[in-house]
PDB file of C-alpha atoms in Angstrom:
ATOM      1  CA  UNK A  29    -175.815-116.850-134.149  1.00 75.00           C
ATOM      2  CA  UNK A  30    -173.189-119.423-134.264  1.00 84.00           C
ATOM      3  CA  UNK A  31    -172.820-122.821-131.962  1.00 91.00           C
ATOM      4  CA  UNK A  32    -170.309-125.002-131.363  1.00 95.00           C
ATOM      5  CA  UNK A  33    -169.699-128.224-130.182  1.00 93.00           C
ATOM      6  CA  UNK A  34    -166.806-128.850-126.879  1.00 94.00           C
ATOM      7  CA  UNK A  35    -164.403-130.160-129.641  1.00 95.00           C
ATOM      8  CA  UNK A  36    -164.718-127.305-131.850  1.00 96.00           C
ATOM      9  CA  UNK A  37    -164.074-125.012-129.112  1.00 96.00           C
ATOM     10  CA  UNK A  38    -161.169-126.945-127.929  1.00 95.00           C
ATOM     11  CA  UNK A  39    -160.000-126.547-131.352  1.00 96.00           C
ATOM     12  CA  UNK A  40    -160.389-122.832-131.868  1.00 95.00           C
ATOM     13  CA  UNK A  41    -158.678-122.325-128.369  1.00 95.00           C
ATOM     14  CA  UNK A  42    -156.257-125.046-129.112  1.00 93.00           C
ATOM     15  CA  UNK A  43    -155.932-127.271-126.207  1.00 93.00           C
ATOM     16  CA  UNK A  44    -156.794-130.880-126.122  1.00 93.00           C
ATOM     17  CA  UNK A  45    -160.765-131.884-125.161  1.00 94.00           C
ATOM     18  CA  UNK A  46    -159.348-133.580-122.316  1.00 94.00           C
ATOM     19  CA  UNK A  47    -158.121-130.049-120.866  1.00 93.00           C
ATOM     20  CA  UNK A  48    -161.397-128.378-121.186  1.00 95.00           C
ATOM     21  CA  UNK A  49    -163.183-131.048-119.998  1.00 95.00           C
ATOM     22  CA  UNK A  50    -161.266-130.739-116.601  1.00 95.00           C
ATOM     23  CA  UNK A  51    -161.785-126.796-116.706  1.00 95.00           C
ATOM     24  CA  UNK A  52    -165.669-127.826-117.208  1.00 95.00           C
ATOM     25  CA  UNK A  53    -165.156-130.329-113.947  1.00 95.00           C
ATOM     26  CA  UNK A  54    -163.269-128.011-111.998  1.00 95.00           C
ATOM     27  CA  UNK A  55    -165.968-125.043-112.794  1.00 94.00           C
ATOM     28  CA  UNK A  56    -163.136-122.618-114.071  1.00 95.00           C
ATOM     29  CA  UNK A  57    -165.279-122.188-116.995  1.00 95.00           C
ATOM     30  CA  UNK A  58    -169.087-122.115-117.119  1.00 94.00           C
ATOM     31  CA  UNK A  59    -170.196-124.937-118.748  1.00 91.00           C
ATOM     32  CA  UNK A  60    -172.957-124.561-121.344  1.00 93.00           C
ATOM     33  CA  UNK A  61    -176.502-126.761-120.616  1.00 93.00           C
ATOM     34  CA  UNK A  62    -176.498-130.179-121.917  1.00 93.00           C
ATOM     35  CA  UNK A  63    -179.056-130.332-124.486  1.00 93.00           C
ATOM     36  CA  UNK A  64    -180.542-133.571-126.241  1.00 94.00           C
ATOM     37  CA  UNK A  65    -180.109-134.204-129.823  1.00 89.00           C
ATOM     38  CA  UNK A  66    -180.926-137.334-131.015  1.00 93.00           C
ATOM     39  CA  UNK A  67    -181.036-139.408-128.591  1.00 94.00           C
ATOM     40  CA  UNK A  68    -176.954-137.734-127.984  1.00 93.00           C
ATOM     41  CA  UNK A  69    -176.310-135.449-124.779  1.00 93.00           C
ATOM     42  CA  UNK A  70    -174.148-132.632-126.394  1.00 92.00           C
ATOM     43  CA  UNK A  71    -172.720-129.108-125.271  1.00 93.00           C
ATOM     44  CA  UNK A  72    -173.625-126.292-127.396  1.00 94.00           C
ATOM     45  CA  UNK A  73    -171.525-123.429-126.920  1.00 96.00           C
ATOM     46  CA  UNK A  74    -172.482-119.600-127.583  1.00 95.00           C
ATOM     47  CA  UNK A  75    -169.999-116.809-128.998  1.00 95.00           C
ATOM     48  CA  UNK A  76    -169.963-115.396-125.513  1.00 95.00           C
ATOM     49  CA  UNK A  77    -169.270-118.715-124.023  1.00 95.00           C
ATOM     50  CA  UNK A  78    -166.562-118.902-126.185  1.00 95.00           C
ATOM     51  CA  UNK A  79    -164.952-115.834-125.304  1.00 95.00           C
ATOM     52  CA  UNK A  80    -165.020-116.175-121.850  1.00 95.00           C
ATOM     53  CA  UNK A  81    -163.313-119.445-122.333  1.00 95.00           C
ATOM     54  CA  UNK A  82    -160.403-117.552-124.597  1.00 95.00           C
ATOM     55  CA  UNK A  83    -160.169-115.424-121.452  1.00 94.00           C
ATOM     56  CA  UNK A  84    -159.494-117.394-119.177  1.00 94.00           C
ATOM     57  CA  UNK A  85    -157.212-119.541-121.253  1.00 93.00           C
ATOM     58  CA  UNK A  86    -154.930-115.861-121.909  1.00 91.00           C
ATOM     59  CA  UNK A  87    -155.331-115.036-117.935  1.00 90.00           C
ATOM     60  CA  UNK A  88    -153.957-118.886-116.904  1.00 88.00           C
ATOM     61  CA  UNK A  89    -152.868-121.449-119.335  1.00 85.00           C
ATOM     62  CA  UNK A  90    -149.163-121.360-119.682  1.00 78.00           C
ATOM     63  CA  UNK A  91    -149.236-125.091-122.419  1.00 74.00           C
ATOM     64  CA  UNK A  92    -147.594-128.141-121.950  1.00 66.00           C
ATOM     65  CA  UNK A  93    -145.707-127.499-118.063  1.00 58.00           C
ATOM     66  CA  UNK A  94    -144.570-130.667-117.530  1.00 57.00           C
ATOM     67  CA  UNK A  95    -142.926-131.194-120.745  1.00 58.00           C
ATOM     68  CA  UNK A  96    -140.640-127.871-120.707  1.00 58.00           C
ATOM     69  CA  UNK A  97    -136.774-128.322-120.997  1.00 62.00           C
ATOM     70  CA  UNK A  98    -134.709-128.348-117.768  1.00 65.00           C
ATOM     71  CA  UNK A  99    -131.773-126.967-117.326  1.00 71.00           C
ATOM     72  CA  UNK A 100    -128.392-128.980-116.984  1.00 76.00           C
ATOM     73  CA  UNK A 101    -126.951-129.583-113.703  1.00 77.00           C
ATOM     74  CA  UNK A 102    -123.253-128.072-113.449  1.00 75.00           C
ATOM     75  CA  UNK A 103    -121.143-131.177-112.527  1.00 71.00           C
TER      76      UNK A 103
END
């Protein structure tokens, strides 16, 4: 059975750490148990923890909003 760190999965899903770490904060996905590896707090994730993270990115992440095009104003 495979395990991955938060970076790898923010990787596979491909979005930015800093985006799943605020899903992890705002418990929109379930965050894995910290476990301690030498002497280093780290997140292991599972394959199902990884798909239910896919998931929800498919059912509600839309990218980059604030950085779309607008559209010109008519004069």
């Amino acid at each position: 059975m495979a395990s991955y760190s938060t970076a790898q999965v923010a990787e596979i899903l491909g979005i930015g750490t800093d985006t799943l770490h605020r899903w992890l904060k705002q418990k929109r996905v379930v965050a894995p148990e910290l476990l301690l590896v030498g002497g280093v707090k780290v997140r292991l994730w599972s394959e199902e923890q990884l798909s239910a993270a896919k998931k929800y990115k498919a059912n509600h992440y839309w990218g980059k909003g604030a950085r779309r095009k607008r559209k010109k104003r008519a004069k």
